[in-house]
């Protein structure tokens, strides 16, 4: 299909402006690299999920209608606290719960007629990729090990800029979302630091690593999977607005520290 020159403009969270998307070129053809944070399959989807994914669906179709290819990655967070908590509450295996809820998600989105993402990697299938990213951050001095492996947020200048939050407002949101964790000796050194690798509770999955048996923290999965499927720099990183802090803020910090390439996401 010929490039019709249709211009896509989207709201950019970092600058607060509407920006024109100019996709990069791969093998002589324009290619938009898009990563959208997907579901944690522990419960049925709601209208907010549908709104998010339909929004990006419209974007993908618009760009493709203009003759530009899109490589669309949407992850599945099948290793995470809400999933394990629900599995424990209902007395079911976390894998079964994830399979069941993911099938419902795919059925619902299919009913809405979405353009299926090109890749839907699952955390449980990407542990080696995630561990490589965490190890590199540790080797580069951006992460430290105590009861888990933590990213040192103070090493990234501008932590908070993406979500336009002060330190106080970031800490407040972490507390509200029950993500603050323990600060102090043997745990994380500062409230804004976040786990790249953590120990697992009984009945939770655990993988061997040089940081101890455990599982990945939440944010590192998306940096690692985005880079694996799209490369070290991407055109658009999307997701629900509530993810700007702490998820996308943390992804931005660790990704740019990992590769030294700025920006990780152009929009
Ligand atoms: Zn994500």
PDB file of C-alpha atoms and ligand atoms in Angstrom:
ATOM      1  CA  UNK A   1       0.000   0.000   0.000  1.00  0.00           C
ATOM      2  CA  UNK A   2       1.443   3.427  -0.872  1.00  0.00           C
ATOM      3  CA  UNK A   3       2.411   5.885   1.850  1.00  0.00           C
ATOM      4  CA  UNK A   4      -0.432   8.401   1.729  1.00  0.00           C
ATOM      5  CA  UNK A   5       1.349  10.786   4.073  1.00  0.00           C
ATOM      6  CA  UNK A   6      -1.498  10.754   6.593  1.00  0.00           C
ATOM      7  CA  UNK A   7      -0.146  12.452   9.710  1.00  0.00           C
ATOM      8  CA  UNK A   8      -0.756  10.997  13.126  1.00  0.00           C
ATOM      9  CA  UNK A   9      -0.707  13.423  16.034  1.00  0.00           C
ATOM     10  CA  UNK A  10      -0.992  12.202  19.576  1.00  0.00           C
ATOM     11  CA  UNK A  11      -0.833  13.661  23.049  1.00  0.00           C
ATOM     12  CA  UNK A  12       2.642  13.162  24.505  1.00  0.00           C
ATOM     13  CA  UNK A  13       2.657  12.636  28.274  1.00  0.00           C
ATOM     14  CA  UNK A  14       6.201  13.959  28.788  1.00  0.00           C
ATOM     15  CA  UNK A  15       5.860  17.277  26.969  1.00  0.00           C
ATOM     16  CA  UNK A  16       2.112  17.679  27.467  1.00  0.00           C
ATOM     17  CA  UNK A  17       1.861  18.561  23.767  1.00  0.00           C
ATOM     18  CA  UNK A  18       0.322  17.050  20.693  1.00  0.00           C
ATOM     19  CA  UNK A  19       3.177  15.704  18.628  1.00  0.00           C
ATOM     20  CA  UNK A  20       3.391  14.395  15.095  1.00  0.00           C
ATOM     21  CA  UNK A  21       4.478  10.780  14.851  1.00  0.00           C
ATOM     22  CA  UNK A  22       7.117  10.181  12.232  1.00  0.00           C
ATOM     23  CA  UNK A  23       7.838   6.449  12.150  1.00  0.00           C
ATOM     24  CA  UNK A  24      11.337   5.130  11.627  1.00  0.00           C
ATOM     25  CA  UNK A  25      12.454   3.142   8.578  1.00  0.00           C
ATOM     26  CA  UNK A  26      13.286  -0.555   8.482  1.00  0.00           C
ATOM     27  CA  UNK A  27      14.543  -2.216   5.284  1.00  0.00           C
ATOM     28  CA  UNK A  28      13.489   0.774   3.216  1.00  0.00           C
ATOM     29  CA  UNK A  29       9.939   0.921   4.549  1.00  0.00           C
ATOM     30  CA  UNK A  30       8.383   3.025   7.261  1.00  0.00           C
ATOM     31  CA  UNK A  31       7.673   1.092  10.435  1.00  0.00           C
ATOM     32  CA  UNK A  32       5.934   2.297  13.586  1.00  0.00           C
ATOM     33  CA  UNK A  33       7.147   0.530  16.705  1.00  0.00           C
ATOM     34  CA  UNK A  34       4.344   0.447  19.252  1.00  0.00           C
ATOM     35  CA  UNK A  35       4.337  -1.062  22.735  1.00  0.00           C
ATOM     36  CA  UNK A  36       1.171  -1.004  24.820  1.00  0.00           C
ATOM     37  CA  UNK A  37       1.065  -2.253  28.401  1.00  0.00           C
ATOM     38  CA  UNK A  38      -1.420  -5.096  28.483  1.00  0.00           C
ATOM     39  CA  UNK A  39      -3.468  -6.871  31.106  1.00  0.00           C
ATOM     40  CA  UNK A  40      -2.683  -8.680  34.317  1.00  0.00           C
ATOM     41  CA  UNK A  41      -5.132 -11.537  33.759  1.00  0.00           C
ATOM     42  CA  UNK A  42      -6.629 -11.961  37.234  1.00  0.00           C
ATOM     43  CA  UNK A  43     -10.170 -10.699  36.673  1.00  0.00           C
ATOM     44  CA  UNK A  44     -12.554  -9.917  33.831  1.00  0.00           C
ATOM     45  CA  UNK A  45     -11.792  -6.849  31.783  1.00  0.00           C
ATOM     46  CA  UNK A  46     -13.750  -3.640  32.307  1.00  0.00           C
ATOM     47  CA  UNK A  47     -14.639  -0.664  30.144  1.00  0.00           C
ATOM     48  CA  UNK A  48     -11.328   1.012  31.006  1.00  0.00           C
ATOM     49  CA  UNK A  49      -9.390  -1.856  29.455  1.00  0.00           C
ATOM     50  CA  UNK A  50     -11.608  -1.813  26.376  1.00  0.00           C
ATOM     51  CA  UNK A  51     -11.180   1.953  26.043  1.00  0.00           C
ATOM     52  CA  UNK A  52      -7.385   1.733  26.241  1.00  0.00           C
ATOM     53  CA  UNK A  53      -7.028  -1.081  23.732  1.00  0.00           C
ATOM     54  CA  UNK A  54      -9.637   0.351  21.340  1.00  0.00           C
ATOM     55  CA  UNK A  55      -7.802   3.685  21.414  1.00  0.00           C
ATOM     56  CA  UNK A  56      -4.583   2.015  20.273  1.00  0.00           C
ATOM     57  CA  UNK A  57      -6.541  -0.102  17.828  1.00  0.00           C
ATOM     58  CA  UNK A  58      -7.790   3.063  16.109  1.00  0.00           C
ATOM     59  CA  UNK A  59      -4.228   4.378  16.054  1.00  0.00           C
ATOM     60  CA  UNK A  60      -2.850   1.193  14.494  1.00  0.00           C
ATOM     61  CA  UNK A  61      -5.562   1.128  11.827  1.00  0.00           C
ATOM     62  CA  UNK A  62      -5.047   4.786  10.985  1.00  0.00           C
ATOM     63  CA  UNK A  63      -1.308   4.330  10.543  1.00  0.00           C
ATOM     64  CA  UNK A  64      -1.705   1.120   8.551  1.00  0.00           C
ATOM     65  CA  UNK A  65      -4.333   2.755   6.338  1.00  0.00           C
ATOM     66  CA  UNK A  66      -1.650   5.311   5.490  1.00  0.00           C
ATOM     67  CA  UNK A  67       0.584   2.537   4.147  1.00  0.00           C
ATOM     68  CA  UNK A  68       2.921   2.447   7.145  1.00  0.00           C
ATOM     69  CA  UNK A  69       3.644  -0.881   8.786  1.00  0.00           C
ATOM     70  CA  UNK A  70       3.079  -1.203  12.518  1.00  0.00           C
ATOM     71  CA  UNK A  71       4.852  -3.654  14.798  1.00  0.00           C
ATOM     72  CA  UNK A  72       2.529  -3.842  17.742  1.00  0.00           C
ATOM     73  CA  UNK A  73       3.550  -5.480  21.009  1.00  0.00           C
ATOM     74  CA  UNK A  74       1.211  -5.883  23.962  1.00  0.00           C
ATOM     75  CA  UNK A  75       2.460  -7.781  26.983  1.00  0.00           C
ATOM     76  CA  UNK A  76       0.616 -10.078  29.366  1.00  0.00           C
ATOM     77  CA  UNK A  77       1.624  -9.647  33.008  1.00  0.00           C
ATOM     78  CA  UNK A  78       1.001 -13.194  34.166  1.00  0.00           C
ATOM     79  CA  UNK A  79       3.478 -12.895  37.070  1.00  0.00           C
ATOM     80  CA  UNK A  80       2.257 -10.222  39.487  1.00  0.00           C
ATOM     81  CA  UNK A  81       0.817  -9.628  42.957  1.00  0.00           C
ATOM     82  CA  UNK A  82      -2.867  -9.136  42.037  1.00  0.00           C
ATOM     83  CA  UNK A  83      -2.861 -12.446  40.168  1.00  0.00           C
ATOM     84  CA  UNK A  84      -1.277 -14.377  43.040  1.00  0.00           C
ATOM     85  CA  UNK A  85      -3.544 -12.735  45.621  1.00  0.00           C
ATOM     86  CA  UNK A  86      -6.652 -13.665  43.644  1.00  0.00           C
ATOM     87  CA  UNK A  87      -5.401 -17.211  43.069  1.00  0.00           C
ATOM     88  CA  UNK A  88      -4.777 -17.581  46.821  1.00  0.00           C
ATOM     89  CA  UNK A  89      -8.183 -16.127  47.695  1.00  0.00           C
ATOM     90  CA  UNK A  90     -10.011 -18.459  45.312  1.00  0.00           C
ATOM     91  CA  UNK A  91      -7.826 -21.494  46.009  1.00  0.00           C
ATOM     92  CA  UNK A  92      -6.855 -21.958  42.351  1.00  0.00           C
ATOM     93  CA  UNK A  93      -3.510 -22.350  40.618  1.00  0.00           C
ATOM     94  CA  UNK A  94      -2.173 -19.003  39.375  1.00  0.00           C
ATOM     95  CA  UNK A  95      -1.451 -20.471  35.924  1.00  0.00           C
ATOM     96  CA  UNK A  96      -5.020 -21.688  35.537  1.00  0.00           C
ATOM     97  CA  UNK A  97      -6.412 -18.334  36.621  1.00  0.00           C
ATOM     98  CA  UNK A  98      -4.149 -16.495  34.168  1.00  0.00           C
ATOM     99  CA  UNK A  99      -5.078 -18.836  31.281  1.00  0.00           C
ATOM    100  CA  UNK A 100      -8.780 -18.500  32.028  1.00  0.00           C
ATOM    101  CA  UNK A 101      -8.781 -14.695  32.310  1.00  0.00           C
ATOM    102  CA  UNK A 102      -6.501 -14.225  29.323  1.00  0.00           C
ATOM    103  CA  UNK A 103      -8.848 -16.320  27.185  1.00  0.00           C
ATOM    104  CA  UNK A 104     -11.719 -14.050  28.259  1.00  0.00           C
ATOM    105  CA  UNK A 105      -9.666 -10.951  27.437  1.00  0.00           C
ATOM    106  CA  UNK A 106      -8.879 -12.262  23.947  1.00  0.00           C
ATOM    107  CA  UNK A 107     -12.503 -13.254  23.394  1.00  0.00           C
ATOM    108  CA  UNK A 108     -13.751  -9.800  24.492  1.00  0.00           C
ATOM    109  CA  UNK A 109     -11.252  -7.930  22.347  1.00  0.00           C
ATOM    110  CA  UNK A 110     -12.052 -10.250  19.450  1.00  0.00           C
ATOM    111  CA  UNK A 111     -15.705  -9.352  19.870  1.00  0.00           C
ATOM    112  CA  UNK A 112     -14.705  -5.686  19.605  1.00  0.00           C
ATOM    113  CA  UNK A 113     -12.922  -6.565  16.361  1.00  0.00           C
ATOM    114  CA  UNK A 114      -9.428  -5.493  17.335  1.00  0.00           C
ATOM    115  CA  UNK A 115      -6.388  -5.814  15.121  1.00  0.00           C
ATOM    116  CA  UNK A 116      -4.522  -8.475  17.087  1.00  0.00           C
ATOM    117  CA  UNK A 117      -1.062  -7.332  18.296  1.00  0.00           C
ATOM    118  CA  UNK A 118       1.876  -8.886  16.451  1.00  0.00           C
ATOM    119  CA  UNK A 119       3.417 -10.115  19.694  1.00  0.00           C
ATOM    120  CA  UNK A 120       1.795 -10.765  23.067  1.00  0.00           C
ATOM    121  CA  UNK A 121       4.721 -11.932  25.215  1.00  0.00           C
ATOM    122  CA  UNK A 122       4.021 -13.266  28.683  1.00  0.00           C
ATOM    123  CA  UNK A 123       6.249 -12.521  31.628  1.00  0.00           C
ATOM    124  CA  UNK A 124       6.402 -16.223  32.531  1.00  0.00           C
ATOM    125  CA  UNK A 125       7.904 -16.917  29.109  1.00  0.00           C
ATOM    126  CA  UNK A 126      10.413 -14.062  29.179  1.00  0.00           C
ATOM    127  CA  UNK A 127      12.222 -14.568  32.473  1.00  0.00           C
ATOM    128  CA  UNK A 128      15.640 -14.958  30.797  1.00  0.00           C
ATOM    129  CA  UNK A 129      15.134 -11.711  28.846  1.00  0.00           C
ATOM    130  CA  UNK A 130      14.085  -9.907  32.016  1.00  0.00           C
ATOM    131  CA  UNK A 131      16.983 -11.298  34.059  1.00  0.00           C
ATOM    132  CA  UNK A 132      19.471 -10.179  31.400  1.00  0.00           C
ATOM    133  CA  UNK A 133      18.170  -6.601  31.675  1.00  0.00           C
ATOM    134  CA  UNK A 134      18.217  -6.674  35.490  1.00  0.00           C
ATOM    135  CA  UNK A 135      21.757  -8.115  35.557  1.00  0.00           C
ATOM    136  CA  UNK A 136      23.018  -5.454  33.184  1.00  0.00           C
ATOM    137  CA  UNK A 137      21.563  -2.669  35.332  1.00  0.00           C
ATOM    138  CA  UNK A 138      23.228  -4.232  38.354  1.00  0.00           C
ATOM    139  CA  UNK A 139      26.586  -4.555  36.569  1.00  0.00           C
ATOM    140  CA  UNK A 140      26.358  -0.911  35.468  1.00  0.00           C
ATOM    141  CA  UNK A 141      25.780   0.237  39.040  1.00  0.00           C
ATOM    142  CA  UNK A 142      22.169   1.356  38.613  1.00  0.00           C
ATOM    143  CA  UNK A 143      20.807  -1.345  40.885  1.00  0.00           C
ATOM    144  CA  UNK A 144      21.745  -2.703  44.302  1.00  0.00           C
ATOM    145  CA  UNK A 145      21.042  -5.958  46.087  1.00  0.00           C
ATOM    146  CA  UNK A 146      19.545  -6.278  49.574  1.00  0.00           C
ATOM    147  CA  UNK A 147      16.511  -8.525  50.149  1.00  0.00           C
ATOM    148  CA  UNK A 148      15.944  -8.207  46.413  1.00  0.00           C
ATOM    149  CA  UNK A 149      17.479  -6.285  43.540  1.00  0.00           C
ATOM    150  CA  UNK A 150      16.374  -2.638  43.470  1.00  0.00           C
ATOM    151  CA  UNK A 151      16.754   0.101  40.894  1.00  0.00           C
ATOM    152  CA  UNK A 152      18.333   3.193  42.416  1.00  0.00           C
ATOM    153  CA  UNK A 153      15.939   5.908  41.200  1.00  0.00           C
ATOM    154  CA  UNK A 154      18.315   8.671  42.300  1.00  0.00           C
ATOM    155  CA  UNK A 155      20.707   7.554  39.538  1.00  0.00           C
ATOM    156  CA  UNK A 156      18.260   8.738  36.885  1.00  0.00           C
ATOM    157  CA  UNK A 157      17.988  12.488  36.613  1.00  0.00           C
ATOM    158  CA  UNK A 158      14.441  13.497  35.986  1.00  0.00           C
ATOM    159  CA  UNK A 159      12.597  10.673  37.732  1.00  0.00           C
ATOM    160  CA  UNK A 160       9.078  12.123  38.039  1.00  0.00           C
ATOM    161  CA  UNK A 161       9.238  14.305  34.909  1.00  0.00           C
ATOM    162  CA  UNK A 162       7.188  11.961  32.730  1.00  0.00           C
ATOM    163  CA  UNK A 163       4.240  11.913  35.130  1.00  0.00           C
ATOM    164  CA  UNK A 164       4.806  15.545  36.226  1.00  0.00           C
ATOM    165  CA  UNK A 165       4.943  14.576  39.876  1.00  0.00           C
ATOM    166  CA  UNK A 166       6.963  15.822  42.811  1.00  0.00           C
ATOM    167  CA  UNK A 167       8.746  13.408  45.121  1.00  0.00           C
ATOM    168  CA  UNK A 168       5.942  13.830  47.654  1.00  0.00           C
ATOM    169  CA  UNK A 169       3.231  13.105  45.146  1.00  0.00           C
ATOM    170  CA  UNK A 170       5.079  10.026  43.870  1.00  0.00           C
ATOM    171  CA  UNK A 171       5.430   8.626  47.375  1.00  0.00           C
ATOM    172  CA  UNK A 172       1.767   9.322  48.070  1.00  0.00           C
ATOM    173  CA  UNK A 173       0.697   7.373  44.967  1.00  0.00           C
ATOM    174  CA  UNK A 174       2.974   4.448  45.841  1.00  0.00           C
ATOM    175  CA  UNK A 175       1.408   4.336  49.276  1.00  0.00           C
ATOM    176  CA  UNK A 176      -2.143   4.521  47.862  1.00  0.00           C
ATOM    177  CA  UNK A 177      -1.416   1.646  45.489  1.00  0.00           C
ATOM    178  CA  UNK A 178       0.291  -0.419  48.168  1.00  0.00           C
ATOM    179  CA  UNK A 179       3.557  -0.367  46.203  1.00  0.00           C
ATOM    180  CA  UNK A 180       5.703   1.527  48.684  1.00  0.00           C
ATOM    181  CA  UNK A 181       7.159  -1.579  50.330  1.00  0.00           C
ATOM    182  CA  UNK A 182       9.713  -1.444  53.125  1.00  0.00           C
ATOM    183  CA  UNK A 183      12.360   1.259  53.258  1.00  0.00           C
ATOM    184  CA  UNK A 184      15.380   0.662  55.465  1.00  0.00           C
ATOM    185  CA  UNK A 185      18.345  -1.605  56.143  1.00  0.00           C
ATOM    186  CA  UNK A 186      18.043  -4.935  54.339  1.00  0.00           C
ATOM    187  CA  UNK A 187      15.317  -3.610  52.057  1.00  0.00           C
ATOM    188  CA  UNK A 188      15.141  -0.668  49.660  1.00  0.00           C
ATOM    189  CA  UNK A 189      17.237   2.380  50.499  1.00  0.00           C
ATOM    190  CA  UNK A 190      14.843   5.033  49.293  1.00  0.00           C
ATOM    191  CA  UNK A 191      11.061   5.182  48.897  1.00  0.00           C
ATOM    192  CA  UNK A 192      11.311   5.782  45.139  1.00  0.00           C
ATOM    193  CA  UNK A 193      13.582   2.812  44.434  1.00  0.00           C
ATOM    194  CA  UNK A 194      11.717  -0.132  42.945  1.00  0.00           C
ATOM    195  CA  UNK A 195      12.356  -3.896  42.689  1.00  0.00           C
ATOM    196  CA  UNK A 196      13.845  -5.422  39.558  1.00  0.00           C
ATOM    197  CA  UNK A 197      13.945  -8.851  41.194  1.00  0.00           C
ATOM    198  CA  UNK A 198      12.286 -10.003  44.403  1.00  0.00           C
ATOM    199  CA  UNK A 199      11.834 -13.118  46.445  1.00  0.00           C
ATOM    200  CA  UNK A 200       8.646 -15.139  45.989  1.00  0.00           C
ATOM    201  CA  UNK A 201       6.191 -16.105  48.700  1.00  0.00           C
ATOM    202  CA  UNK A 202       5.159 -19.754  49.119  1.00  0.00           C
ATOM    203  CA  UNK A 203       2.878 -20.876  46.250  1.00  0.00           C
ATOM    204  CA  UNK A 204       4.226 -18.116  44.033  1.00  0.00           C
ATOM    205  CA  UNK A 205       6.456 -19.080  41.104  1.00  0.00           C
ATOM    206  CA  UNK A 206      10.204 -18.681  41.634  1.00  0.00           C
ATOM    207  CA  UNK A 207      13.030 -18.830  39.138  1.00  0.00           C
ATOM    208  CA  UNK A 208      16.724 -19.273  39.954  1.00  0.00           C
ATOM    209  CA  UNK A 209      18.961 -16.242  39.506  1.00  0.00           C
ATOM    210  CA  UNK A 210      22.187 -14.826  40.860  1.00  0.00           C
ATOM    211  CA  UNK A 211      20.003 -12.483  42.934  1.00  0.00           C
ATOM    212  CA  UNK A 212      18.377 -15.433  44.655  1.00  0.00           C
ATOM    213  CA  UNK A 213      15.333 -17.538  43.771  1.00  0.00           C
ATOM    214  CA  UNK A 214      12.458 -15.252  42.974  1.00  0.00           C
ATOM    215  CA  UNK A 215      10.534 -13.379  40.352  1.00  0.00           C
ATOM    216  CA  UNK A 216      10.760 -10.098  38.464  1.00  0.00           C
ATOM    217  CA  UNK A 217       9.512  -6.774  39.786  1.00  0.00           C
ATOM    218  CA  UNK A 218       6.693  -5.231  37.783  1.00  0.00           C
ATOM    219  CA  UNK A 219       8.369  -2.516  35.696  1.00  0.00           C
ATOM    220  CA  UNK A 220      11.414  -4.319  34.307  1.00  0.00           C
ATOM    221  CA  UNK A 221       9.294  -6.759  32.299  1.00  0.00           C
ATOM    222  CA  UNK A 222       8.049  -4.080  29.910  1.00  0.00           C
ATOM    223  CA  UNK A 223      11.484  -2.537  29.277  1.00  0.00           C
ATOM    224  CA  UNK A 224      12.938  -5.981  28.590  1.00  0.00           C
ATOM    225  CA  UNK A 225      10.106  -7.174  26.358  1.00  0.00           C
ATOM    226  CA  UNK A 226       9.824  -3.877  24.445  1.00  0.00           C
ATOM    227  CA  UNK A 227      13.538  -4.054  23.652  1.00  0.00           C
ATOM    228  CA  UNK A 228      13.405  -7.716  22.699  1.00  0.00           C
ATOM    229  CA  UNK A 229      10.581  -7.288  20.190  1.00  0.00           C
ATOM    230  CA  UNK A 230      11.021  -3.675  19.053  1.00  0.00           C
ATOM    231  CA  UNK A 231      14.615  -2.632  19.702  1.00  0.00           C
ATOM    232  CA  UNK A 232      16.236  -0.231  22.142  1.00  0.00           C
ATOM    233  CA  UNK A 233      14.196   2.771  21.053  1.00  0.00           C
ATOM    234  CA  UNK A 234      10.519   2.741  20.175  1.00  0.00           C
ATOM    235  CA  UNK A 235       8.102   5.216  18.607  1.00  0.00           C
ATOM    236  CA  UNK A 236       5.136   5.030  20.962  1.00  0.00           C
ATOM    237  CA  UNK A 237       4.782   3.563  24.426  1.00  0.00           C
ATOM    238  CA  UNK A 238       1.164   3.452  25.463  1.00  0.00           C
ATOM    239  CA  UNK A 239      -1.056   2.211  28.237  1.00  0.00           C
ATOM    240  CA  UNK A 240      -3.736   3.338  30.633  1.00  0.00           C
ATOM    241  CA  UNK A 241      -3.274   6.843  32.049  1.00  0.00           C
ATOM    242  CA  UNK A 242      -2.951   5.477  35.589  1.00  0.00           C
ATOM    243  CA  UNK A 243       0.310   3.798  34.506  1.00  0.00           C
ATOM    244  CA  UNK A 244       2.212   7.066  33.933  1.00  0.00           C
ATOM    245  CA  UNK A 245       3.410   6.769  37.520  1.00  0.00           C
ATOM    246  CA  UNK A 246       4.886   4.511  38.694  1.00  0.00           C
ATOM    247  CA  UNK A 247       5.052   2.062  35.801  1.00  0.00           C
ATOM    248  CA  UNK A 248       6.025   4.173  32.806  1.00  0.00           C
ATOM    249  CA  UNK A 249       8.126   6.554  34.868  1.00  0.00           C
ATOM    250  CA  UNK A 250      10.169   3.593  36.113  1.00  0.00           C
ATOM    251  CA  UNK A 251      10.341   1.961  32.699  1.00  0.00           C
ATOM    252  CA  UNK A 252      11.696   5.156  31.195  1.00  0.00           C
ATOM    253  CA  UNK A 253      14.356   5.520  33.885  1.00  0.00           C
ATOM    254  CA  UNK A 254      15.636   1.951  33.783  1.00  0.00           C
ATOM    255  CA  UNK A 255      15.473   1.673  29.967  1.00  0.00           C
ATOM    256  CA  UNK A 256      17.519   4.805  29.369  1.00  0.00           C
ATOM    257  CA  UNK A 257      20.051   3.769  32.024  1.00  0.00           C
ATOM    258  CA  UNK A 258      20.240   0.303  30.479  1.00  0.00           C
ATOM    259  CA  UNK A 259      21.130   1.402  26.957  1.00  0.00           C
ATOM    260  CA  UNK A 260      22.269   5.017  27.339  1.00  0.00           C
ATOM    261  CA  UNK A 261      19.936   5.772  24.422  1.00  0.00           C
ATOM    262  CA  UNK A 262      17.592   8.695  24.959  1.00  0.00           C
ATOM    263  CA  UNK A 263      14.685   8.611  24.566  1.00  0.00           C
ATOM    264  CA  UNK A 264      13.564   5.039  25.121  1.00  0.00           C
ATOM    265  CA  UNK A 265      10.127   5.988  23.831  1.00  0.00           C
ATOM    266  CA  UNK A 266       9.872   8.905  21.428  1.00  0.00           C
ATOM    267  CA  UNK A 267       6.266   9.485  22.517  1.00  0.00           C
TER     268      UNK A 267
HETATM  269 ZN1  LIG B   1       4.069  -2.204  31.133  1.00  0.00          ZN
END
